[in-house]
The first five atom37 places (N, CA, C, CB, O) and aatype in JSON, in Angstrom:
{
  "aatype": [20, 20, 20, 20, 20, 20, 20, 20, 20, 20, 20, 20, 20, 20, 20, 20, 20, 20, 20, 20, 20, 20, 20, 20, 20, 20, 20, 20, 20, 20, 20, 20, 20, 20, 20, 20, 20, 20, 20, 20, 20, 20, 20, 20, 20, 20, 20, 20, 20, 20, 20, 20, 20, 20, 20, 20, 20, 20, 20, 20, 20, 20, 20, 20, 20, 20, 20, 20, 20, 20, 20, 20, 20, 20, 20, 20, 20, 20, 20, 20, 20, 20, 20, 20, 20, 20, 20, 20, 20, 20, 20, 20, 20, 20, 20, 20, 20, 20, 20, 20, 20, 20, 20, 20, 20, 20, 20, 20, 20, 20, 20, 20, 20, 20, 20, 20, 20, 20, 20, 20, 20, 20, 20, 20, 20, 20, 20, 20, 20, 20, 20, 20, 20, 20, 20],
  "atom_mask": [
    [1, 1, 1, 1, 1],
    [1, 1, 1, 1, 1],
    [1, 1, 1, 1, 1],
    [1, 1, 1, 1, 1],
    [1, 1, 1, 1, 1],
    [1, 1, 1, 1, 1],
    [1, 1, 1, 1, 1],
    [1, 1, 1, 1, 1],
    [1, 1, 1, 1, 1],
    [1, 1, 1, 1, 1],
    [1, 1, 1, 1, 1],
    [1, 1, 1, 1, 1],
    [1, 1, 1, 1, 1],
    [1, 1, 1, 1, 1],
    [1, 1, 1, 1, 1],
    [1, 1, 1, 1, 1],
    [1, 1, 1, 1, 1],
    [1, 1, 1, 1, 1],
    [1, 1, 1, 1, 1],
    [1, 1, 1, 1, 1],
    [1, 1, 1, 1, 1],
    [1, 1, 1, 1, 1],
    [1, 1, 1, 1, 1],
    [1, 1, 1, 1, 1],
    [1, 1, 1, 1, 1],
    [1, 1, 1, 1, 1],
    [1, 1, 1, 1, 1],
    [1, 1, 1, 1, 1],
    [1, 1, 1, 1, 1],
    [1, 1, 1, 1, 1],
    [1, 1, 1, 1, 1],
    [1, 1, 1, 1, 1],
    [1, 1, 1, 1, 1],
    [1, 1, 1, 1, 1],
    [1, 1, 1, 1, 1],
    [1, 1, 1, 1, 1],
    [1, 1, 1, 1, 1],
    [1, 1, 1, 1, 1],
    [1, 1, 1, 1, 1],
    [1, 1, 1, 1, 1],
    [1, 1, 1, 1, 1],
    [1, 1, 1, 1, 1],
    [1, 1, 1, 1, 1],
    [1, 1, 1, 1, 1],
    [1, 1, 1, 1, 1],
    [1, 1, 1, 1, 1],
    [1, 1, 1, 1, 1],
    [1, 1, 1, 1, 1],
    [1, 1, 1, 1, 1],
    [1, 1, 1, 1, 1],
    [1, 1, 1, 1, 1],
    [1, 1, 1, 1, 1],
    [1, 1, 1, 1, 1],
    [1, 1, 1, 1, 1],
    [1, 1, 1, 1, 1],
    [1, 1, 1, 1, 1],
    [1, 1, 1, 1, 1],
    [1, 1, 1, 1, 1],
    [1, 1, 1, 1, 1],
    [1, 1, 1, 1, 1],
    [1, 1, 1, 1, 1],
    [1, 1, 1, 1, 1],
    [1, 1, 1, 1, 1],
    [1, 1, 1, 1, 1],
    [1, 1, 1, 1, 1],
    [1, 1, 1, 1, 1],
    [1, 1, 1, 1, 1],
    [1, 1, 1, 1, 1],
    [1, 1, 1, 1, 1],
    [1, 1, 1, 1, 1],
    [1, 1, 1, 1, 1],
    [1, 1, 1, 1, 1],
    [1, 1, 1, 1, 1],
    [1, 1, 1, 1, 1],
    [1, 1, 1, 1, 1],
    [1, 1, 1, 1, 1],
    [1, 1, 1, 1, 1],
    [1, 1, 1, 1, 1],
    [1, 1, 1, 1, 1],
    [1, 1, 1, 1, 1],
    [1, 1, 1, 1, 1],
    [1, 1, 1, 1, 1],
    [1, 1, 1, 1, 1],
    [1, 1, 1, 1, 1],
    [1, 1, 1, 1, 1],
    [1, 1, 1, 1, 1],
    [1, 1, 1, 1, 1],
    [1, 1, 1, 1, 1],
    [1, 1, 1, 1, 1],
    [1, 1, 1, 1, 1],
    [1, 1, 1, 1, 1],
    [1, 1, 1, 1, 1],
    [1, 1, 1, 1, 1],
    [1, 1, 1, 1, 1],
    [1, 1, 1, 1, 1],
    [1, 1, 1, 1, 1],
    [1, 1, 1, 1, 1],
    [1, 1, 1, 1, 1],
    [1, 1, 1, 1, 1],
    [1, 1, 1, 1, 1],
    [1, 1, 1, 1, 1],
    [1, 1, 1, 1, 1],
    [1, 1, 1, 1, 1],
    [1, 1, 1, 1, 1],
    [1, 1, 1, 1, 1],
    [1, 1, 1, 1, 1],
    [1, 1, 1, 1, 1],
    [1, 1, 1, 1, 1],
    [1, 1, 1, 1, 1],
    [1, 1, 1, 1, 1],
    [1, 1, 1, 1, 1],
    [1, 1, 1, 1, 1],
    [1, 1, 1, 1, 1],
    [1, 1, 1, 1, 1],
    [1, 1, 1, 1, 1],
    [1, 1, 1, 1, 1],
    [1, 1, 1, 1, 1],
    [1, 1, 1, 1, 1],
    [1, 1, 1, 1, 1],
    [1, 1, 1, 1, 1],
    [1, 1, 1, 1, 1],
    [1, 1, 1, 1, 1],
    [1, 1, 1, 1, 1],
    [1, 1, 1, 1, 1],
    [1, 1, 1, 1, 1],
    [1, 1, 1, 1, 1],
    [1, 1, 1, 1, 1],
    [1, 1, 1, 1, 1],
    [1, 1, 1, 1, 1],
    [1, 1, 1, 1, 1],
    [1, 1, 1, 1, 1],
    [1, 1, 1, 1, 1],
    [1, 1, 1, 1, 1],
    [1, 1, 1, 1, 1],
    [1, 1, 1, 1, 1]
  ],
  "atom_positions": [
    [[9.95, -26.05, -28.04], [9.03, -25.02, -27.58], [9.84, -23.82, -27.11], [8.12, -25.55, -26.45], [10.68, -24.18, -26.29]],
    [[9.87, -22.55, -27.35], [10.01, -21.56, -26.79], [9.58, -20.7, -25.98], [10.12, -21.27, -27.22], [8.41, -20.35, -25.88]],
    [[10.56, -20.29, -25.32], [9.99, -19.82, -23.73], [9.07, -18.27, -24.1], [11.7, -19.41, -22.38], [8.89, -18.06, -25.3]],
    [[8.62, -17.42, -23.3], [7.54, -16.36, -23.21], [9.03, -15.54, -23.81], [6.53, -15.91, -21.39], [8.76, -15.0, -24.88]],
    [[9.63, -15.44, -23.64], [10.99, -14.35, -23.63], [11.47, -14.29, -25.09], [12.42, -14.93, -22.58], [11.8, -13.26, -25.68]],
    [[11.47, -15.31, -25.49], [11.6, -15.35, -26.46], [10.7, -15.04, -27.85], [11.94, -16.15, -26.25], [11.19, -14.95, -28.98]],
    [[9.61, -14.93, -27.59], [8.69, -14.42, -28.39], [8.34, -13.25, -28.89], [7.95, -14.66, -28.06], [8.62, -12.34, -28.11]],
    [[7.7, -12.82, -30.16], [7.46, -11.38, -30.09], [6.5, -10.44, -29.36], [7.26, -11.14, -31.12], [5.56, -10.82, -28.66]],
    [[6.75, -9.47, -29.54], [5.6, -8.77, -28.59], [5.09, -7.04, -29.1], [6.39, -8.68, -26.83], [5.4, -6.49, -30.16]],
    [[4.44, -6.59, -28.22], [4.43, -4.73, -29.28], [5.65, -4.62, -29.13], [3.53, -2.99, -28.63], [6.56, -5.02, -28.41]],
    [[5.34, -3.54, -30.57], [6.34, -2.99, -31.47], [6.45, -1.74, -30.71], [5.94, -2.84, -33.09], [5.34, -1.22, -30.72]],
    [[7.65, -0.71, -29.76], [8.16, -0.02, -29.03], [7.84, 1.15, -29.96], [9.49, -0.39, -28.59], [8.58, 0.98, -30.94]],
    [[7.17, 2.15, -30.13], [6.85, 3.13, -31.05], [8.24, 3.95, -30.95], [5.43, 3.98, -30.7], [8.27, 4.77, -31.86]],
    [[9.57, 4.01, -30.0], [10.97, 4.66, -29.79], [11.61, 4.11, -30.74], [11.71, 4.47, -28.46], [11.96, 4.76, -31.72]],
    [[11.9, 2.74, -30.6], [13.24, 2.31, -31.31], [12.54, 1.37, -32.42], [14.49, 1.42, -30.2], [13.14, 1.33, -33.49]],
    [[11.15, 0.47, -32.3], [10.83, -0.38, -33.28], [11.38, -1.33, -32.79], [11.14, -0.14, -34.54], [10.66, -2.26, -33.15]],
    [[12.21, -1.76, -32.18], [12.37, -3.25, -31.57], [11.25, -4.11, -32.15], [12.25, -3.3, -29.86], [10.17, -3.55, -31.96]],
    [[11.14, -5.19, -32.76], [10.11, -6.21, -32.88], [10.08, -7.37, -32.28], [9.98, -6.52, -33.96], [9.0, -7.95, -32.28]],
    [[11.47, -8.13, -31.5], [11.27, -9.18, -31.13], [12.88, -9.03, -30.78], [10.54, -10.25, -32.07], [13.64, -8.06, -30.9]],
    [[13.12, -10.54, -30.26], [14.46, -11.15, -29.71], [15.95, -10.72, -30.71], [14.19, -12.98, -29.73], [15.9, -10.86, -31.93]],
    [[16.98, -10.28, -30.15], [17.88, -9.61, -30.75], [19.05, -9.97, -29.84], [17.54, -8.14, -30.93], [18.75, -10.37, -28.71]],
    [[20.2, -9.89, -30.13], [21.12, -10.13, -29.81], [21.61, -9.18, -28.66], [21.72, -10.25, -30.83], [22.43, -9.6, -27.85]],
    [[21.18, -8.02, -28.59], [21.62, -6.73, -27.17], [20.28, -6.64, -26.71], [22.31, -4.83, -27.64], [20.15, -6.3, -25.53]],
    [[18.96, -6.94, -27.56], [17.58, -6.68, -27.35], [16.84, -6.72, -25.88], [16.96, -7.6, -28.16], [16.53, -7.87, -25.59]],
    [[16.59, -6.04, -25.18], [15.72, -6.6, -23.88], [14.3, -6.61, -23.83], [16.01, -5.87, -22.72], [13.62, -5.71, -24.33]],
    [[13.68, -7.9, -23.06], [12.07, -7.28, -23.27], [11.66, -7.34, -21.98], [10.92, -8.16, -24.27], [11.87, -8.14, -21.07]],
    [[10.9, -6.13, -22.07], [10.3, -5.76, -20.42], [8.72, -6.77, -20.73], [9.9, -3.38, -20.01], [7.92, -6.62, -21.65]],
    [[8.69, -7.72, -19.68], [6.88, -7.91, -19.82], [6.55, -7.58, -18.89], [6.11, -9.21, -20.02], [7.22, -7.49, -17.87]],
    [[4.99, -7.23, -19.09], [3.95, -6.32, -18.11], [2.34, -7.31, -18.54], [3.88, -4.09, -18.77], [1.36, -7.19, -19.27]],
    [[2.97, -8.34, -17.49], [1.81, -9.01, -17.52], [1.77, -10.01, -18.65], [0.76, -8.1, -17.59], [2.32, -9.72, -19.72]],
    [[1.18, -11.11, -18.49], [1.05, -12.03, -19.6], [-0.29, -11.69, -20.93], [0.77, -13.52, -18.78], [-1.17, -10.94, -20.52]],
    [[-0.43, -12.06, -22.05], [1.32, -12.16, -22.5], [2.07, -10.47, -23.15], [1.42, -13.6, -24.18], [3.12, -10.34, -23.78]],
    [[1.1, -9.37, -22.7], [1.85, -8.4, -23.01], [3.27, -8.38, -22.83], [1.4, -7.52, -22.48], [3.67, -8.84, -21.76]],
    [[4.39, -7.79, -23.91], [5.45, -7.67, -23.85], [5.81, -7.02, -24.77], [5.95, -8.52, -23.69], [5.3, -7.06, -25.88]],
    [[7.2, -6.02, -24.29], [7.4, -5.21, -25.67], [9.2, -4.99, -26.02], [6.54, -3.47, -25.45], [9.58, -4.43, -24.99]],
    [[9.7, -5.05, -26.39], [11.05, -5.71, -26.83], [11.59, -4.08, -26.93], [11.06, -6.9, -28.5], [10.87, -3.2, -27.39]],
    [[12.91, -3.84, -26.45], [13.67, -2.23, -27.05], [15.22, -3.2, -26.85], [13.43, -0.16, -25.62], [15.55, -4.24, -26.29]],
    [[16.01, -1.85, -27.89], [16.95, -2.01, -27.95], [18.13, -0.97, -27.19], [16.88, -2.19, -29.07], [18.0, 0.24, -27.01]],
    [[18.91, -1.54, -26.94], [20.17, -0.67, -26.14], [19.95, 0.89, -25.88], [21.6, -0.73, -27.09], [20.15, 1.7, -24.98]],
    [[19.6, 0.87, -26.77], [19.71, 2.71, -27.21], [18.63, 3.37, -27.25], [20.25, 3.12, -28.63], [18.51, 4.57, -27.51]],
    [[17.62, 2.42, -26.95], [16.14, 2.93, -26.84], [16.03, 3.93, -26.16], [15.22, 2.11, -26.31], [16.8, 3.85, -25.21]],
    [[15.26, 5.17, -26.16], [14.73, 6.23, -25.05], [14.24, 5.69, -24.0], [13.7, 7.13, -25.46], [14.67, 5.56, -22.85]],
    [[12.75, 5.2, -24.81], [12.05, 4.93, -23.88], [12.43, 3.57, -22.63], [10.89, 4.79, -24.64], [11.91, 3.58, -21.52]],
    [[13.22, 2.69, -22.98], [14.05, 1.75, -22.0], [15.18, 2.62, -21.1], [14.89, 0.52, -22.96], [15.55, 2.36, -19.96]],
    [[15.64, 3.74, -21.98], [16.73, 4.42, -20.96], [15.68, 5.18, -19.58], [17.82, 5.9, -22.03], [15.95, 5.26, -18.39]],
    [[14.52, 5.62, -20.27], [13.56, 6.44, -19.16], [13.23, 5.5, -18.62], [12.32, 7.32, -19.51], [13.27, 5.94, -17.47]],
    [[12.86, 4.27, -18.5], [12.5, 2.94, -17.75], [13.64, 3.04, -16.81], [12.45, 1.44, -18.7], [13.43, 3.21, -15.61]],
    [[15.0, 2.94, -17.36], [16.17, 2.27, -16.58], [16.04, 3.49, -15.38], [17.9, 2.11, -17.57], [15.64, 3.2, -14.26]],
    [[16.43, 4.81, -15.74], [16.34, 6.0, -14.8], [15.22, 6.09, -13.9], [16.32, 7.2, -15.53], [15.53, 6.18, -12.71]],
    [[14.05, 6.08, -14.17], [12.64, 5.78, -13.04], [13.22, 4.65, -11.9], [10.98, 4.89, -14.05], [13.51, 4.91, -10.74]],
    [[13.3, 3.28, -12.57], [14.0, 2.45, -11.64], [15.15, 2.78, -10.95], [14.29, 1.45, -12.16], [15.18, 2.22, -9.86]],
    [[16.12, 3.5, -11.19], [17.15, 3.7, -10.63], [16.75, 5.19, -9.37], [18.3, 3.89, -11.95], [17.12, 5.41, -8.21]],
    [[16.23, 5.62, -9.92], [15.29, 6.92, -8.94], [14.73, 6.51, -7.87], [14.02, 7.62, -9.6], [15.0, 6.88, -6.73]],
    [[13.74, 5.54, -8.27], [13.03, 4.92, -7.12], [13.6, 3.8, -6.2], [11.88, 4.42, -7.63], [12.9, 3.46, -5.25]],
    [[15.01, 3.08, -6.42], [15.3, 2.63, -5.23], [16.45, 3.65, -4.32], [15.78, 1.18, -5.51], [16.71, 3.54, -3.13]],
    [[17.11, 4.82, -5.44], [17.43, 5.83, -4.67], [16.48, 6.51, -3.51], [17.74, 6.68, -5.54], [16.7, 6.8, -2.33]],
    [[15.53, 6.62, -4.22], [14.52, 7.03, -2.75], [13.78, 5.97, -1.79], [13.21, 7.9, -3.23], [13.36, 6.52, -0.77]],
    [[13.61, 5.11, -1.84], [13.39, 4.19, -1.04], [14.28, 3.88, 0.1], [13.24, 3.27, -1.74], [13.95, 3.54, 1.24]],
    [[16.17, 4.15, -0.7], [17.04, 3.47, 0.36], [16.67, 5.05, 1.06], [18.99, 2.81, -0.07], [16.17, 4.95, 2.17]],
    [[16.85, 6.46, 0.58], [16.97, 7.17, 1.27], [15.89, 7.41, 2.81], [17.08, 8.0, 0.36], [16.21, 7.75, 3.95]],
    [[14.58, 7.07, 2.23], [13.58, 6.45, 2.99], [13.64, 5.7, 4.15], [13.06, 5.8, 2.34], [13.28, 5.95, 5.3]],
    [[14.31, 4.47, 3.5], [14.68, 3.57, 5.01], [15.65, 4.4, 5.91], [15.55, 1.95, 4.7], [15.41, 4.84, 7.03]],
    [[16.89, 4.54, 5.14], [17.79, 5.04, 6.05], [16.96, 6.7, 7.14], [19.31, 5.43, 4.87], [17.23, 6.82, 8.34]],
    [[16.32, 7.41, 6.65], [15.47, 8.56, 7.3], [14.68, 7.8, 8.36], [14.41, 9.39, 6.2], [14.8, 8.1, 9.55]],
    [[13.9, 6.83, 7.95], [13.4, 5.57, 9.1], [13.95, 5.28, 10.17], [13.42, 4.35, 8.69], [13.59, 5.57, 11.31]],
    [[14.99, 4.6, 9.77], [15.76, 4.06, 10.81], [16.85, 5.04, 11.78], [16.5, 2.98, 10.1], [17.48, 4.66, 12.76]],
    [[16.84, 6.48, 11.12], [17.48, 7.16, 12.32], [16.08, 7.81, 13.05], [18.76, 8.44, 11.81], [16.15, 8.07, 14.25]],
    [[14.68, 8.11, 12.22], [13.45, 8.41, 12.83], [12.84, 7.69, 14.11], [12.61, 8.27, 11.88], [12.46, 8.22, 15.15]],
    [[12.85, 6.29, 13.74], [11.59, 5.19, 14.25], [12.32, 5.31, 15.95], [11.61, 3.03, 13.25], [11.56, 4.87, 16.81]],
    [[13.26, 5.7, 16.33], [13.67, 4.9, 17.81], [13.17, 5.79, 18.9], [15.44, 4.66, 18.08], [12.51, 5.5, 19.9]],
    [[13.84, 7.46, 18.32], [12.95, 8.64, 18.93], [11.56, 8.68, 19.04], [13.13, 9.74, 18.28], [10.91, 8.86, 20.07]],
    [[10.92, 8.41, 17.34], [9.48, 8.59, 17.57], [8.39, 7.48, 18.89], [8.97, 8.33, 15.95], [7.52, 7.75, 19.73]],
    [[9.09, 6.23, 18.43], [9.03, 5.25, 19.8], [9.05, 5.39, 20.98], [9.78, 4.55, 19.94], [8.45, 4.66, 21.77]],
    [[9.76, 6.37, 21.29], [10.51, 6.6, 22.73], [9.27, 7.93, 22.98], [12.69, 7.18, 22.66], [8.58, 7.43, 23.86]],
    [[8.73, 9.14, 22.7], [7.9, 9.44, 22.47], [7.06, 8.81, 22.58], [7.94, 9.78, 21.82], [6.76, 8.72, 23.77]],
    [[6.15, 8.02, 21.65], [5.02, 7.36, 21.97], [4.76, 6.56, 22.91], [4.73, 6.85, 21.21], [3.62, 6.19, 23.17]],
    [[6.57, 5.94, 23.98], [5.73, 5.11, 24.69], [5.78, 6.37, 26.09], [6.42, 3.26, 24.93], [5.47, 6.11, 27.26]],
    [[6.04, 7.09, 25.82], [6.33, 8.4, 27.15], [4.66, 9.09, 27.19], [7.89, 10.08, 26.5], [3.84, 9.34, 28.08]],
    [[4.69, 9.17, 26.16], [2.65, 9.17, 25.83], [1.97, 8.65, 25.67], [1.97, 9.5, 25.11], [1.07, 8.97, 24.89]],
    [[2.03, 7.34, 26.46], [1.3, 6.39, 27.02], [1.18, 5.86, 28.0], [1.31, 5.77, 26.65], [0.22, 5.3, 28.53]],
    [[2.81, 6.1, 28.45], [2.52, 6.0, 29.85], [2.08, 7.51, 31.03], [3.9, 5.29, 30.28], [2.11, 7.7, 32.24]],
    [[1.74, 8.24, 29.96], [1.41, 9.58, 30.83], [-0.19, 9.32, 30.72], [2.05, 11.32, 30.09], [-1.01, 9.96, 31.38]],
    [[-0.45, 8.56, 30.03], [-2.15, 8.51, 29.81], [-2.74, 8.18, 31.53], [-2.71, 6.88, 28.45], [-1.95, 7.48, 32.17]],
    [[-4.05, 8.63, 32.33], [-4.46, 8.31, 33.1], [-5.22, 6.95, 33.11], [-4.88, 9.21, 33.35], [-6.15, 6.85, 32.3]],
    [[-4.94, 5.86, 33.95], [-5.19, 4.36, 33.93], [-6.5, 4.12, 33.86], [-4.69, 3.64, 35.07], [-7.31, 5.01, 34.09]],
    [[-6.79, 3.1, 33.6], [-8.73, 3.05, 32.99], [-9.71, 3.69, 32.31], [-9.55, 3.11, 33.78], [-10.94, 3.68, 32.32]],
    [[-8.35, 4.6, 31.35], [-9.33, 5.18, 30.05], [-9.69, 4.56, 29.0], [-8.87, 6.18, 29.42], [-8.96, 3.87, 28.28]],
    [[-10.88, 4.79, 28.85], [-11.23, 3.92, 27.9], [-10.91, 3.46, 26.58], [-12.02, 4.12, 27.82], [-11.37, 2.47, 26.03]],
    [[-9.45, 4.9, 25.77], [-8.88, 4.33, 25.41], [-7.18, 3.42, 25.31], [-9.31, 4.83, 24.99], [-6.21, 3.26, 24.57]],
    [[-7.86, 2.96, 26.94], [-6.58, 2.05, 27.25], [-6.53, 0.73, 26.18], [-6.69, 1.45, 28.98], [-5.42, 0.51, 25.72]],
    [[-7.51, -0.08, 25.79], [-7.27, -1.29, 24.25], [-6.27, -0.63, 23.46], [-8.82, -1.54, 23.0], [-5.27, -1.22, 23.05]],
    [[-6.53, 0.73, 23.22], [-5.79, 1.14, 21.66], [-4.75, 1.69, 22.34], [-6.59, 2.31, 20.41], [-3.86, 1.61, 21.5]],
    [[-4.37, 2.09, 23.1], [-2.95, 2.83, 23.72], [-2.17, 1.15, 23.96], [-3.27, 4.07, 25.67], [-1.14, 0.77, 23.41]],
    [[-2.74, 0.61, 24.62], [-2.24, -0.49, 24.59], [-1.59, -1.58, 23.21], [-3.17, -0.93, 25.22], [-0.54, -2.15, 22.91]],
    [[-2.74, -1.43, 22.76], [-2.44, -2.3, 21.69], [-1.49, -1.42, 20.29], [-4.05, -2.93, 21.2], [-0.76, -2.07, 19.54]],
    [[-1.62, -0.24, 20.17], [-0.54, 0.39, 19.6], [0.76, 0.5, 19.74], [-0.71, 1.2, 19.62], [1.63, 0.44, 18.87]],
    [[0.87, 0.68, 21.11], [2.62, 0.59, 22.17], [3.06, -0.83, 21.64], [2.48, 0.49, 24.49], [4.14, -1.06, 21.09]],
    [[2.04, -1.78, 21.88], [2.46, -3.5, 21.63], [2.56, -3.28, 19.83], [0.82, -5.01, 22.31], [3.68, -3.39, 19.33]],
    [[1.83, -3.1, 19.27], [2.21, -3.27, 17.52], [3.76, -2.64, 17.44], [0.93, -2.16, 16.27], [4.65, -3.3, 16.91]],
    [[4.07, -0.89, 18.19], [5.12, -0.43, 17.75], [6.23, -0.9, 17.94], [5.18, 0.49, 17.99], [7.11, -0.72, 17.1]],
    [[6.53, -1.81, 19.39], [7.07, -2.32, 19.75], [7.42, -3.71, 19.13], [6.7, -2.13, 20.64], [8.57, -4.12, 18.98]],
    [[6.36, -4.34, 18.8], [6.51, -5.6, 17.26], [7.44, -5.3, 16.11], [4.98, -5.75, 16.29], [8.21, -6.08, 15.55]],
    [[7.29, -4.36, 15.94], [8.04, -3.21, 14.79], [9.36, -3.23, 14.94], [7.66, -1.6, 14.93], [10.22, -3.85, 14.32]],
    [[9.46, -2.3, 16.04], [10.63, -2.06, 16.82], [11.75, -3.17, 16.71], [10.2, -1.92, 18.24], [12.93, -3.02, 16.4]],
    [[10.92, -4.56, 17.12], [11.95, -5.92, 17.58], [11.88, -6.57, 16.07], [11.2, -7.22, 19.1], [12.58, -7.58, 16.17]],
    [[11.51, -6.52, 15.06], [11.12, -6.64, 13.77], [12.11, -6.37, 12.82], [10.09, -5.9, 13.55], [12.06, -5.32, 12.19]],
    [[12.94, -7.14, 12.64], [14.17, -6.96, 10.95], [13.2, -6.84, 9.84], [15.39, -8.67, 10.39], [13.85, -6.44, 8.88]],
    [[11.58, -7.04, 9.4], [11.38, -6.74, 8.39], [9.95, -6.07, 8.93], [11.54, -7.84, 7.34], [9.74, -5.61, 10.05]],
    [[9.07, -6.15, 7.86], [7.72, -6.05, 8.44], [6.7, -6.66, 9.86], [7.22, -6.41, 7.47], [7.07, -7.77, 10.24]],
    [[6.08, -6.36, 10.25], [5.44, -7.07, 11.47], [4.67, -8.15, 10.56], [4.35, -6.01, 12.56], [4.25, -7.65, 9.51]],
    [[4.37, -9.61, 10.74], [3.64, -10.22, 9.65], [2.06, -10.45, 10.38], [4.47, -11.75, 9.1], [1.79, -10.62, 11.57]],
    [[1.43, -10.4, 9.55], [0.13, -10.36, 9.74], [-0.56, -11.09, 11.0], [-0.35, -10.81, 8.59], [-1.41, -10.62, 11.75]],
    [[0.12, -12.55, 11.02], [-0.49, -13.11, 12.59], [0.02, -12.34, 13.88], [0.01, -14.77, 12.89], [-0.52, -12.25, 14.99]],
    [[1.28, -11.78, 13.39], [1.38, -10.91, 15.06], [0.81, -10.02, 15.01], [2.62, -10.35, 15.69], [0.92, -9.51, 16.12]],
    [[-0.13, -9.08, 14.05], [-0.43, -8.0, 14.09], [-2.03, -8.6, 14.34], [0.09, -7.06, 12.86], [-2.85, -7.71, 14.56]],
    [[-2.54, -9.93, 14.34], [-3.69, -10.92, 14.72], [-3.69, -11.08, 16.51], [-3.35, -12.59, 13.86], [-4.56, -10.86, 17.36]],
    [[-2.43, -11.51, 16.57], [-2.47, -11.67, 17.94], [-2.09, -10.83, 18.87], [-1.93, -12.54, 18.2], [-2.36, -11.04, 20.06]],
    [[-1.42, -9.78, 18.48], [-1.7, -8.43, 19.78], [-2.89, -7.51, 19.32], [-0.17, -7.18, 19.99], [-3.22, -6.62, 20.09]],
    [[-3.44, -7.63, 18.35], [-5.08, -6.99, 18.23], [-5.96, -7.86, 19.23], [-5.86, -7.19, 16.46], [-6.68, -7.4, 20.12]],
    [[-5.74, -9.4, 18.88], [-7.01, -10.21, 19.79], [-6.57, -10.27, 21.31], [-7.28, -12.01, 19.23], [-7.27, -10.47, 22.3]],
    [[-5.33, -10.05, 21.23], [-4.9, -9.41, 23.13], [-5.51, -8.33, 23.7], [-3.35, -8.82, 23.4], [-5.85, -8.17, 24.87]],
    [[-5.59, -7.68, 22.85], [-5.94, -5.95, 23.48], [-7.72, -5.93, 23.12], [-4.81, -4.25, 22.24], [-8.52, -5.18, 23.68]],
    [[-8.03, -6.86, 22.15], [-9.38, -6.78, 21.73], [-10.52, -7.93, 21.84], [-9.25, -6.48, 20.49], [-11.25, -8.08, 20.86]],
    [[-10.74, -8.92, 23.23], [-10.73, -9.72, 22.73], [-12.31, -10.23, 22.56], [-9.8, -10.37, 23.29], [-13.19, -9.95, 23.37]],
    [[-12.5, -10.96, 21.46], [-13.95, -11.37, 21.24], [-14.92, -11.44, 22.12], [-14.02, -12.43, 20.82], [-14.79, -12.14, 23.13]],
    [[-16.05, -10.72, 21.89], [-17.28, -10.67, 22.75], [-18.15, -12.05, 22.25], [-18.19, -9.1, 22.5], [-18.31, -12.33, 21.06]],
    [[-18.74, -12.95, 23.51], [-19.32, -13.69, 23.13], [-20.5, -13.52, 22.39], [-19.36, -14.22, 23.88], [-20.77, -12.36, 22.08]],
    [[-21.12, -14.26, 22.12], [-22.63, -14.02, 20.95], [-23.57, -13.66, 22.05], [-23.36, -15.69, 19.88], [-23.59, -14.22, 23.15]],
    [[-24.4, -12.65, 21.65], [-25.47, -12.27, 22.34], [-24.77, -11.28, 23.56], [-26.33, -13.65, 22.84], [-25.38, -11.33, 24.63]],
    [[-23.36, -10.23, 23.51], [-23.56, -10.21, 24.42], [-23.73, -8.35, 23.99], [-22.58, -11.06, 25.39], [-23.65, -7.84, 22.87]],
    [[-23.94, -7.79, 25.16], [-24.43, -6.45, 25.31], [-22.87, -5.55, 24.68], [-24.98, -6.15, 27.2], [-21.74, -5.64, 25.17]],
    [[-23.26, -4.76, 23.53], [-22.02, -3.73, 23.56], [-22.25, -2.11, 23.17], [-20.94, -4.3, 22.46], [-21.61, -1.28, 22.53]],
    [[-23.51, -2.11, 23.92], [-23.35, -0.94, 24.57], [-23.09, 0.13, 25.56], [-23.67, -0.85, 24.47], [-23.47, 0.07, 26.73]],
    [[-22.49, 1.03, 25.1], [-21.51, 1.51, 26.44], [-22.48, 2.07, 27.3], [-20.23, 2.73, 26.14], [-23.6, 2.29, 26.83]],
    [[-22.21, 2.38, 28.64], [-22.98, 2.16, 29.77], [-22.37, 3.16, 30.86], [-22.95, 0.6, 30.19], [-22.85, 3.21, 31.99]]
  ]
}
């Protein structure tokens, strides 16, 4: 049996690639679309360059991030703690400072249950039947 990779796929209207080749690469996009180019292809060289563009800007991205995020932090929590106490939007001042701060202490993304459990800290469930109108 032969694997998906090995099979043919569209014909590259650039180079004509038809299938598996000895320098041949095939990009698939989804099963079982796939379309086979060769070395010298255009349209695989404009593939290769897009990809190579876009993690150029991504790293440039993070790195702009990570000299951004500590100031902007430092800021936001200076404007929060200037907020006057028992405003009503103390939940979301609160619970924003706590997400940024998740962030902050965070080597990757915040993952979804902590971003569950300092929402249901700052927000927490009203029982059934009860009154939520403001007053």
């Amino acid at each position: 049996m032969q694997g998906f990779a090995e099979t043919e796929g569209e014909v590259c209207p650039d180079c004509k690639a038809v299938g598996p080749g000895r320098d041949n690469v095939c990009l698939a996009v989804g099963t079982p679309y796939q379309m086979w180019h060769t070395p010298d292809c255009p349209q695989w060289t404009i593939m290769q360059i897009d990809w190579e563009a876009g993690s150029q800007r991504m790293e440039e991205q993070d790195a702009w991030a990570k000299e951004t995020f500590p100031t902007a932090h430092e800021r936001l929590k200076q404007a929060a703690a200037a907020m006057p106490p028992g405003t009503p939007a103390q939940p979301f001042i609160d619970a924003l400072t706590e997400l940024v701060q998740a962030q902050a202490d965070a080597t990757g993304f915040v993952v979804l249950h902590q971003w569950a459990e300092i929402l249901e800290r700052h927000f927490t469930p009203q029982p059934p039947g009860a009154d939520h109108t403001a007053g």
